[in-house]
Amino acid sequence: NGVVDSIARPMDWQLQELAAAIRADPALAEGFNMIGYSQGALLARGYVQRYNLPRVSTLVSWVGPQAGQFGVPAWDEMIGHINKITSAMWYTPAIQERVSFANYWRDPMRLDTYRSNSAFLADLNNEVPGRRNESYATNLASLDAFVLLPSTASTASARPTHPSDPAAGARLLHHRLDHRPARVAVVPRLVAPGSSAPFSPPRSPATSPGSGLA
Protein backbone atom coordinates (compact mmCIF):
# COMPACT_ATOMS: atom_id res chain seq x y z
CA ASN A 1 0.00 0.00 0.00
CA GLY A 2 1.75 3.16 -1.20
CA VAL A 3 -0.06 5.55 1.12
CA VAL A 4 0.50 3.49 4.28
CA ASP A 5 4.05 2.52 3.32
CA SER A 6 4.93 6.17 2.71
CA ILE A 7 4.23 6.86 6.39
CA ALA A 8 4.94 3.57 8.14
CA ARG A 9 8.09 2.51 6.27
CA PRO A 10 11.50 4.14 6.77
CA MET A 11 12.92 6.28 3.99
CA ASP A 12 15.79 3.86 3.28
CA TRP A 13 13.29 1.09 2.56
CA GLN A 14 11.24 3.37 0.32
CA LEU A 15 14.35 4.45 -1.57
CA GLN A 16 15.40 0.84 -2.16
CA GLU A 17 11.94 0.06 -3.53
CA LEU A 18 12.08 3.13 -5.78
CA ALA A 19 15.52 2.21 -7.13
CA ALA A 20 14.41 -1.37 -7.80
CA ALA A 21 11.31 -0.16 -9.69
CA ILE A 22 13.38 2.24 -11.80
CA ARG A 23 15.97 -0.40 -12.68
CA ALA A 24 13.25 -2.88 -13.62
CA ASP A 25 11.68 -0.49 -16.15
CA PRO A 26 13.33 -0.89 -19.59
CA ALA A 27 11.89 2.47 -20.70
CA LEU A 28 14.24 4.20 -18.24
CA ALA A 29 17.39 2.26 -19.10
CA GLU A 30 18.93 5.06 -21.17
CA GLY A 31 18.30 7.75 -18.54
CA PHE A 32 15.37 10.00 -17.67
CA ASN A 33 14.22 13.23 -16.04
CA MET A 34 12.76 12.94 -12.54
CA ILE A 35 10.14 14.93 -10.61
CA GLY A 36 9.64 14.37 -6.88
CA TYR A 37 6.77 15.92 -4.94
CA SER A 38 6.87 16.55 -1.16
CA GLN A 39 8.45 13.53 0.56
CA GLY A 40 8.97 12.04 -2.88
CA ALA A 41 11.38 14.88 -3.68
CA LEU A 42 13.71 13.59 -0.95
CA LEU A 43 13.47 10.09 -2.38
CA ALA A 44 14.24 11.46 -5.83
CA ARG A 45 17.38 13.20 -4.58
CA GLY A 46 18.27 10.08 -2.62
CA TYR A 47 18.08 8.07 -5.83
CA VAL A 48 20.45 10.45 -7.59
CA GLN A 49 22.96 10.51 -4.75
CA ARG A 50 22.96 6.81 -3.86
CA TYR A 51 22.17 5.08 -7.16
CA ASN A 52 21.82 7.23 -10.30
CA LEU A 53 21.98 4.24 -12.63
CA PRO A 54 20.06 4.67 -14.88
CA ARG A 55 21.16 8.29 -14.81
CA VAL A 56 18.88 11.24 -14.08
CA SER A 57 19.41 14.25 -16.34
CA THR A 58 17.15 16.86 -14.74
CA LEU A 59 15.88 16.58 -11.17
CA VAL A 60 12.85 18.64 -10.13
CA SER A 61 12.04 18.96 -6.42
CA TRP A 62 8.45 20.16 -5.97
CA VAL A 63 7.79 21.39 -2.42
CA GLY A 64 10.43 18.96 -1.14
CA PRO A 65 11.79 19.28 2.43
CA GLN A 66 15.41 19.10 1.24
CA ALA A 67 16.71 20.75 4.40
CA GLY A 68 14.39 18.72 6.63
CA GLN A 69 11.06 19.31 8.33
CA PHE A 70 10.29 20.83 11.72
CA GLY A 71 6.73 21.72 12.65
CA VAL A 72 4.00 23.18 10.47
CA PRO A 73 3.72 27.00 10.32
CA ALA A 74 -0.08 26.96 10.27
CA TRP A 75 -0.08 25.11 13.60
CA ASP A 76 2.91 26.81 15.20
CA GLU A 77 1.21 27.85 18.41
CA MET A 78 -0.04 24.37 19.22
CA ILE A 79 2.95 22.44 17.89
CA GLY A 80 5.41 24.78 19.59
CA HIS A 81 4.26 23.50 22.98
CA ILE A 82 4.11 19.87 21.86
CA ASN A 83 7.61 19.99 20.33
CA LYS A 84 9.16 20.93 23.66
CA ILE A 85 7.94 17.63 25.04
CA THR A 86 7.95 15.26 22.07
CA SER A 87 10.62 16.38 19.57
CA ALA A 88 13.39 14.23 21.04
CA MET A 89 11.29 11.09 20.63
CA TRP A 90 11.48 11.33 16.82
CA TYR A 91 15.16 10.40 17.05
CA THR A 92 14.68 7.20 19.04
CA PRO A 93 15.45 3.97 17.12
CA ALA A 94 11.87 2.69 17.41
CA ILE A 95 10.41 5.83 15.80
CA GLN A 96 13.16 6.12 13.19
CA GLU A 97 12.39 2.56 12.09
CA ARG A 98 8.62 3.04 11.88
CA VAL A 99 7.77 6.65 10.94
CA SER A 100 9.06 7.96 7.62
CA PHE A 101 8.99 11.69 8.38
CA ALA A 102 11.02 11.10 11.54
CA ASN A 103 13.88 10.28 9.16
CA TYR A 104 13.93 13.90 7.96
CA TRP A 105 12.78 15.62 11.17
CA ARG A 106 15.44 18.31 11.68
CA ASP A 107 14.95 20.00 15.05
CA PRO A 108 17.05 23.22 15.08
CA MET A 109 17.20 23.03 18.89
CA ARG A 110 18.57 19.47 18.82
CA LEU A 111 20.94 19.47 15.86
CA ASP A 112 23.53 17.27 17.58
CA THR A 113 20.84 14.69 18.31
CA TYR A 114 19.60 14.95 14.74
CA ARG A 115 23.06 14.50 13.24
CA SER A 116 23.80 11.46 15.37
CA ASN A 117 20.42 9.72 15.19
CA SER A 118 18.70 10.66 11.92
CA ALA A 119 18.40 7.46 9.89
CA PHE A 120 18.18 9.19 6.51
CA LEU A 121 18.47 12.94 6.01
CA ALA A 122 21.63 13.53 8.05
CA ASP A 123 23.40 10.93 5.91
CA LEU A 124 21.94 12.23 2.65
CA ASN A 125 23.06 15.78 3.50
CA ASN A 126 26.51 14.64 4.68
CA GLU A 127 25.85 15.93 8.19
CA VAL A 128 26.80 12.79 10.15
CA PRO A 129 29.88 13.55 12.30
CA GLY A 130 33.00 11.82 11.01
CA ARG A 131 31.29 10.37 7.95
CA ARG A 132 31.33 11.99 4.55
CA ASN A 133 30.29 10.32 1.32
CA GLU A 134 32.02 12.02 -1.60
CA SER A 135 30.00 10.04 -4.14
CA TYR A 136 26.89 11.96 -3.03
CA ALA A 137 28.45 15.21 -4.23
CA THR A 138 29.75 13.60 -7.41
CA ASN A 139 26.37 12.13 -8.33
CA LEU A 140 24.51 15.34 -7.58
CA ALA A 141 27.01 17.31 -9.67
CA SER A 142 26.36 14.97 -12.61
CA LEU A 143 22.88 16.41 -13.05
CA ASP A 144 22.34 18.68 -16.02
CA ALA A 145 19.95 20.75 -13.90
CA PHE A 146 18.41 20.70 -10.42
CA VAL A 147 15.16 22.69 -10.08
CA LEU A 148 13.62 23.45 -6.67
CA LEU A 149 9.99 24.58 -6.65
CA PRO A 150 7.95 25.90 -3.72
CA SER A 151 4.18 26.26 -3.45
CA THR A 152 2.82 29.59 -2.32
CA ALA A 153 -0.31 27.77 -1.14
CA SER A 154 1.53 25.24 1.04
CA THR A 155 0.93 25.55 4.79
CA ALA A 156 3.87 23.24 5.45
CA SER A 157 6.46 25.53 3.87
CA ALA A 158 4.95 29.00 3.97
CA ARG A 159 7.81 30.78 5.69
CA PRO A 160 10.94 31.71 3.71
CA THR A 161 13.08 30.52 6.63
CA HIS A 162 11.27 27.22 7.03
CA PRO A 163 13.44 24.14 6.30
CA SER A 164 11.09 23.09 3.48
CA ASP A 165 11.78 26.36 1.66
CA PRO A 166 13.72 25.54 -1.55
CA ALA A 167 16.22 28.35 -1.11
CA ALA A 168 17.10 27.06 2.36
CA GLY A 169 17.42 23.58 0.91
CA ALA A 170 19.69 24.79 -1.88
CA ARG A 171 21.94 26.65 0.57
CA LEU A 172 22.28 23.61 2.80
CA LEU A 173 23.01 21.27 -0.12
CA HIS A 174 25.65 23.60 -1.53
CA HIS A 175 27.28 24.00 1.89
CA ARG A 176 27.26 20.31 2.87
CA LEU A 177 27.83 18.64 -0.51
CA ASP A 178 30.30 21.18 -1.96
CA HIS A 179 29.37 20.45 -5.58
CA ARG A 180 26.38 21.73 -7.50
CA PRO A 181 24.88 20.52 -10.78
CA ALA A 182 25.65 22.55 -13.88
CA ARG A 183 22.45 24.54 -13.30
CA VAL A 184 20.53 25.03 -10.07
CA ALA A 185 17.27 26.95 -10.30
CA VAL A 186 15.26 28.03 -7.27
CA VAL A 187 11.89 29.15 -8.61
CA PRO A 188 10.30 31.63 -6.16
CA ARG A 189 6.72 31.49 -7.45
CA LEU A 190 4.81 28.82 -9.27
CA VAL A 191 2.08 30.20 -11.56
CA ALA A 192 -0.36 28.38 -13.78
CA PRO A 193 0.17 29.08 -17.52
CA GLY A 194 -1.89 32.08 -18.62
CA SER A 195 -2.77 33.00 -15.05
CA SER A 196 -1.37 35.28 -12.37
CA ALA A 197 -2.62 33.01 -9.56
CA PRO A 198 -0.29 30.47 -7.93
CA PHE A 199 -1.37 26.86 -7.99
CA SER A 200 -0.63 23.68 -6.06
CA PRO A 201 -0.14 20.12 -7.35
CA PRO A 202 -3.26 18.03 -7.93
CA ARG A 203 -4.37 16.19 -4.82
CA SER A 204 -4.80 12.76 -6.36
CA PRO A 205 -3.58 9.59 -4.54
CA ALA A 206 -0.53 9.49 -6.82
CA THR A 207 0.60 13.01 -5.90
CA SER A 208 -0.79 13.58 -2.43
CA PRO A 209 1.59 15.06 0.16
CA GLY A 210 3.63 12.39 1.88
CA SER A 211 2.77 9.75 -0.71
CA GLY A 212 6.45 8.99 -1.11
CA LEU A 213 6.03 8.82 -4.87
CA ALA A 214 8.69 10.43 -7.02
mmCIF file of C-alpha atoms in Angstrom:
data_model
loop_
_atom_site.group_PDB
_atom_site.id
_atom_site.type_symbol
_atom_site.label_atom_id
_atom_site.label_comp_id
_atom_site.label_asym_id
_atom_site.label_seq_id
_atom_site.Cartn_x
_atom_site.Cartn_y
_atom_site.Cartn_z
ATOM 1 C CA ASN A 1 0.000 0.000 0.000
ATOM 2 C CA GLY A 2 1.751 3.157 -1.198
ATOM 3 C CA VAL A 3 -0.057 5.547 1.124
ATOM 4 C CA VAL A 4 0.498 3.486 4.277
ATOM 5 C CA ASP A 5 4.048 2.522 3.325
ATOM 6 C CA SER A 6 4.933 6.166 2.706
ATOM 7 C CA ILE A 7 4.228 6.861 6.392
ATOM 8 C CA ALA A 8 4.945 3.572 8.141
ATOM 9 C CA ARG A 9 8.094 2.506 6.271
ATOM 10 C CA PRO A 10 11.502 4.143 6.766
ATOM 11 C CA MET A 11 12.925 6.279 3.989
ATOM 12 C CA ASP A 12 15.791 3.860 3.280
ATOM 13 C CA TRP A 13 13.285 1.089 2.564
ATOM 14 C CA GLN A 14 11.239 3.367 0.318
ATOM 15 C CA LEU A 15 14.354 4.449 -1.571
ATOM 16 C CA GLN A 16 15.405 0.844 -2.155
ATOM 17 C CA GLU A 17 11.937 0.061 -3.531
ATOM 18 C CA LEU A 18 12.081 3.128 -5.779
ATOM 19 C CA ALA A 19 15.519 2.210 -7.128
ATOM 20 C CA ALA A 20 14.405 -1.373 -7.799
ATOM 21 C CA ALA A 21 11.314 -0.165 -9.689
ATOM 22 C CA ILE A 22 13.381 2.239 -11.801
ATOM 23 C CA ARG A 23 15.968 -0.403 -12.684
ATOM 24 C CA ALA A 24 13.248 -2.877 -13.616
ATOM 25 C CA ASP A 25 11.684 -0.488 -16.152
ATOM 26 C CA PRO A 26 13.330 -0.894 -19.585
ATOM 27 C CA ALA A 27 11.893 2.466 -20.702
ATOM 28 C CA LEU A 28 14.237 4.200 -18.244
ATOM 29 C CA ALA A 29 17.385 2.264 -19.095
ATOM 30 C CA GLU A 30 18.930 5.061 -21.172
ATOM 31 C CA GLY A 31 18.300 7.749 -18.541
ATOM 32 C CA PHE A 32 15.375 9.997 -17.673
ATOM 33 C CA ASN A 33 14.220 13.232 -16.038
ATOM 34 C CA MET A 34 12.765 12.940 -12.540
ATOM 35 C CA ILE A 35 10.142 14.928 -10.607
ATOM 36 C CA GLY A 36 9.636 14.372 -6.882
ATOM 37 C CA TYR A 37 6.774 15.918 -4.937
ATOM 38 C CA SER A 38 6.871 16.550 -1.160
ATOM 39 C CA GLN A 39 8.449 13.530 0.560
ATOM 40 C CA GLY A 40 8.968 12.037 -2.885
ATOM 41 C CA ALA A 41 11.383 14.879 -3.675
ATOM 42 C CA LEU A 42 13.708 13.590 -0.952
ATOM 43 C CA LEU A 43 13.468 10.085 -2.381
ATOM 44 C CA ALA A 44 14.236 11.459 -5.835
ATOM 45 C CA ARG A 45 17.384 13.202 -4.585
ATOM 46 C CA GLY A 46 18.272 10.081 -2.618
ATOM 47 C CA TYR A 47 18.084 8.066 -5.832
ATOM 48 C CA VAL A 48 20.450 10.447 -7.590
ATOM 49 C CA GLN A 49 22.958 10.509 -4.753
ATOM 50 C CA ARG A 50 22.959 6.810 -3.862
ATOM 51 C CA TYR A 51 22.170 5.075 -7.162
ATOM 52 C CA ASN A 52 21.815 7.227 -10.301
ATOM 53 C CA LEU A 53 21.976 4.244 -12.634
ATOM 54 C CA PRO A 54 20.063 4.673 -14.879
ATOM 55 C CA ARG A 55 21.158 8.294 -14.812
ATOM 56 C CA VAL A 56 18.882 11.239 -14.080
ATOM 57 C CA SER A 57 19.414 14.245 -16.342
ATOM 58 C CA THR A 58 17.151 16.860 -14.742
ATOM 59 C CA LEU A 59 15.879 16.580 -11.169
ATOM 60 C CA VAL A 60 12.846 18.638 -10.127
ATOM 61 C CA SER A 61 12.036 18.965 -6.420
ATOM 62 C CA TRP A 62 8.448 20.161 -5.968
ATOM 63 C CA VAL A 63 7.794 21.392 -2.417
ATOM 64 C CA GLY A 64 10.433 18.961 -1.143
ATOM 65 C CA PRO A 65 11.794 19.285 2.430
ATOM 66 C CA GLN A 66 15.406 19.100 1.235
ATOM 67 C CA ALA A 67 16.714 20.750 4.404
ATOM 68 C CA GLY A 68 14.386 18.720 6.628
ATOM 69 C CA GLN A 69 11.062 19.306 8.332
ATOM 70 C CA PHE A 70 10.285 20.830 11.721
ATOM 71 C CA GLY A 71 6.731 21.723 12.654
ATOM 72 C CA VAL A 72 3.996 23.180 10.470
ATOM 73 C CA PRO A 73 3.715 26.998 10.317
ATOM 74 C CA ALA A 74 -0.083 26.957 10.267
ATOM 75 C CA TRP A 75 -0.081 25.108 13.598
ATOM 76 C CA ASP A 76 2.911 26.805 15.197
ATOM 77 C CA GLU A 77 1.210 27.851 18.412
ATOM 78 C CA MET A 78 -0.041 24.368 19.217
ATOM 79 C CA ILE A 79 2.948 22.442 17.892
ATOM 80 C CA GLY A 80 5.415 24.779 19.594
ATOM 81 C CA HIS A 81 4.260 23.496 22.981
ATOM 82 C CA ILE A 82 4.114 19.874 21.861
ATOM 83 C CA ASN A 83 7.612 19.993 20.335
ATOM 84 C CA LYS A 84 9.160 20.928 23.655
ATOM 85 C CA ILE A 85 7.936 17.626 25.040
ATOM 86 C CA THR A 86 7.953 15.264 22.067
ATOM 87 C CA SER A 87 10.618 16.377 19.571
ATOM 88 C CA ALA A 88 13.390 14.225 21.037
ATOM 89 C CA MET A 89 11.292 11.085 20.627
ATOM 90 C CA TRP A 90 11.477 11.326 16.824
ATOM 91 C CA TYR A 91 15.161 10.397 17.050
ATOM 92 C CA THR A 92 14.677 7.197 19.042
ATOM 93 C CA PRO A 93 15.448 3.973 17.119
ATOM 94 C CA ALA A 94 11.871 2.695 17.414
ATOM 95 C CA ILE A 95 10.407 5.831 15.798
ATOM 96 C CA GLN A 96 13.160 6.122 13.186
ATOM 97 C CA GLU A 97 12.392 2.562 12.090
ATOM 98 C CA ARG A 98 8.625 3.039 11.877
ATOM 99 C CA VAL A 99 7.770 6.647 10.935
ATOM 100 C CA SER A 100 9.061 7.965 7.621
ATOM 101 C CA PHE A 101 8.989 11.694 8.377
ATOM 102 C CA ALA A 102 11.016 11.098 11.543
ATOM 103 C CA ASN A 103 13.884 10.276 9.156
ATOM 104 C CA TYR A 104 13.932 13.904 7.964
ATOM 105 C CA TRP A 105 12.785 15.621 11.165
ATOM 106 C CA ARG A 106 15.442 18.313 11.683
ATOM 107 C CA ASP A 107 14.953 20.002 15.051
ATOM 108 C CA PRO A 108 17.052 23.219 15.082
ATOM 109 C CA MET A 109 17.205 23.033 18.892
ATOM 110 C CA ARG A 110 18.570 19.470 18.819
ATOM 111 C CA LEU A 111 20.943 19.466 15.862
ATOM 112 C CA ASP A 112 23.532 17.273 17.579
ATOM 113 C CA THR A 113 20.843 14.690 18.309
ATOM 114 C CA TYR A 114 19.600 14.952 14.737
ATOM 115 C CA ARG A 115 23.062 14.499 13.237
ATOM 116 C CA SER A 116 23.804 11.455 15.372
ATOM 117 C CA ASN A 117 20.416 9.718 15.187
ATOM 118 C CA SER A 118 18.696 10.657 11.924
ATOM 119 C CA ALA A 119 18.397 7.464 9.888
ATOM 120 C CA PHE A 120 18.176 9.193 6.514
ATOM 121 C CA LEU A 121 18.474 12.944 6.007
ATOM 122 C CA ALA A 122 21.633 13.528 8.055
ATOM 123 C CA ASP A 123 23.398 10.933 5.914
ATOM 124 C CA LEU A 124 21.938 12.233 2.646
ATOM 125 C CA ASN A 125 23.060 15.784 3.503
ATOM 126 C CA ASN A 126 26.512 14.636 4.679
ATOM 127 C CA GLU A 127 25.851 15.925 8.188
ATOM 128 C CA VAL A 128 26.802 12.793 10.151
ATOM 129 C CA PRO A 129 29.880 13.547 12.301
ATOM 130 C CA GLY A 130 32.997 11.816 11.013
ATOM 131 C CA ARG A 131 31.286 10.367 7.950
ATOM 132 C CA ARG A 132 31.335 11.990 4.550
ATOM 133 C CA ASN A 133 30.286 10.317 1.316
ATOM 134 C CA GLU A 134 32.016 12.023 -1.597
ATOM 135 C CA SER A 135 29.996 10.043 -4.140
ATOM 136 C CA TYR A 136 26.894 11.960 -3.034
ATOM 137 C CA ALA A 137 28.450 15.205 -4.232
ATOM 138 C CA THR A 138 29.749 13.597 -7.415
ATOM 139 C CA ASN A 139 26.373 12.125 -8.332
ATOM 140 C CA LEU A 140 24.506 15.340 -7.582
ATOM 141 C CA ALA A 141 27.009 17.306 -9.670
ATOM 142 C CA SER A 142 26.363 14.971 -12.611
ATOM 143 C CA LEU A 143 22.877 16.414 -13.049
ATOM 144 C CA ASP A 144 22.341 18.683 -16.019
ATOM 145 C CA ALA A 145 19.954 20.749 -13.897
ATOM 146 C CA PHE A 146 18.406 20.703 -10.417
ATOM 147 C CA VAL A 147 15.161 22.691 -10.084
ATOM 148 C CA LEU A 148 13.625 23.453 -6.674
ATOM 149 C CA LEU A 149 9.995 24.579 -6.651
ATOM 150 C CA PRO A 150 7.949 25.899 -3.719
ATOM 151 C CA SER A 151 4.185 26.264 -3.454
ATOM 152 C CA THR A 152 2.816 29.591 -2.316
ATOM 153 C CA ALA A 153 -0.315 27.770 -1.136
ATOM 154 C CA SER A 154 1.529 25.238 1.036
ATOM 155 C CA THR A 155 0.929 25.554 4.794
ATOM 156 C CA ALA A 156 3.868 23.235 5.447
ATOM 157 C CA SER A 157 6.456 25.527 3.870
ATOM 158 C CA ALA A 158 4.949 28.998 3.969
ATOM 159 C CA ARG A 159 7.809 30.784 5.694
ATOM 160 C CA PRO A 160 10.937 31.705 3.708
ATOM 161 C CA THR A 161 13.079 30.522 6.632
ATOM 162 C CA HIS A 162 11.269 27.216 7.034
ATOM 163 C CA PRO A 163 13.442 24.137 6.301
ATOM 164 C CA SER A 164 11.088 23.094 3.480
ATOM 165 C CA ASP A 165 11.783 26.357 1.665
ATOM 166 C CA PRO A 166 13.717 25.539 -1.554
ATOM 167 C CA ALA A 167 16.220 28.355 -1.111
ATOM 168 C CA ALA A 168 17.095 27.061 2.358
ATOM 169 C CA GLY A 169 17.422 23.581 0.914
ATOM 170 C CA ALA A 170 19.689 24.794 -1.885
ATOM 171 C CA ARG A 171 21.938 26.652 0.569
ATOM 172 C CA LEU A 172 22.276 23.605 2.797
ATOM 173 C CA LEU A 173 23.010 21.271 -0.119
ATOM 174 C CA HIS A 174 25.646 23.595 -1.530
ATOM 175 C CA HIS A 175 27.283 23.998 1.887
ATOM 176 C CA ARG A 176 27.255 20.307 2.869
ATOM 177 C CA LEU A 177 27.834 18.642 -0.513
ATOM 178 C CA ASP A 178 30.297 21.175 -1.963
ATOM 179 C CA HIS A 179 29.366 20.453 -5.576
ATOM 180 C CA ARG A 180 26.382 21.732 -7.503
ATOM 181 C CA PRO A 181 24.882 20.525 -10.777
ATOM 182 C CA ALA A 182 25.649 22.548 -13.878
ATOM 183 C CA ARG A 183 22.449 24.541 -13.304
ATOM 184 C CA VAL A 184 20.529 25.027 -10.067
ATOM 185 C CA ALA A 185 17.272 26.955 -10.302
ATOM 186 C CA VAL A 186 15.264 28.033 -7.267
ATOM 187 C CA VAL A 187 11.895 29.154 -8.606
ATOM 188 C CA PRO A 188 10.302 31.628 -6.163
ATOM 189 C CA ARG A 189 6.722 31.491 -7.447
ATOM 190 C CA LEU A 190 4.811 28.819 -9.273
ATOM 191 C CA VAL A 191 2.075 30.205 -11.560
ATOM 192 C CA ALA A 192 -0.358 28.381 -13.783
ATOM 193 C CA PRO A 193 0.171 29.085 -17.520
ATOM 194 C CA GLY A 194 -1.892 32.083 -18.625
ATOM 195 C CA SER A 195 -2.770 33.003 -15.052
ATOM 196 C CA SER A 196 -1.368 35.279 -12.365
ATOM 197 C CA ALA A 197 -2.617 33.006 -9.563
ATOM 198 C CA PRO A 198 -0.286 30.473 -7.928
ATOM 199 C CA PHE A 199 -1.373 26.862 -7.989
ATOM 200 C CA SER A 200 -0.627 23.680 -6.062
ATOM 201 C CA PRO A 201 -0.136 20.123 -7.354
ATOM 202 C CA PRO A 202 -3.262 18.028 -7.935
ATOM 203 C CA ARG A 203 -4.375 16.195 -4.820
ATOM 204 C CA SER A 204 -4.800 12.759 -6.359
ATOM 205 C CA PRO A 205 -3.584 9.594 -4.545
ATOM 206 C CA ALA A 206 -0.529 9.493 -6.820
ATOM 207 C CA THR A 207 0.604 13.009 -5.897
ATOM 208 C CA SER A 208 -0.793 13.581 -2.428
ATOM 209 C CA PRO A 209 1.595 15.055 0.160
ATOM 210 C CA GLY A 210 3.633 12.386 1.879
ATOM 211 C CA SER A 211 2.769 9.754 -0.706
ATOM 212 C CA GLY A 212 6.447 8.989 -1.109
ATOM 213 C CA LEU A 213 6.032 8.819 -4.866
ATOM 214 C CA ALA A 214 8.689 10.432 -7.024
#
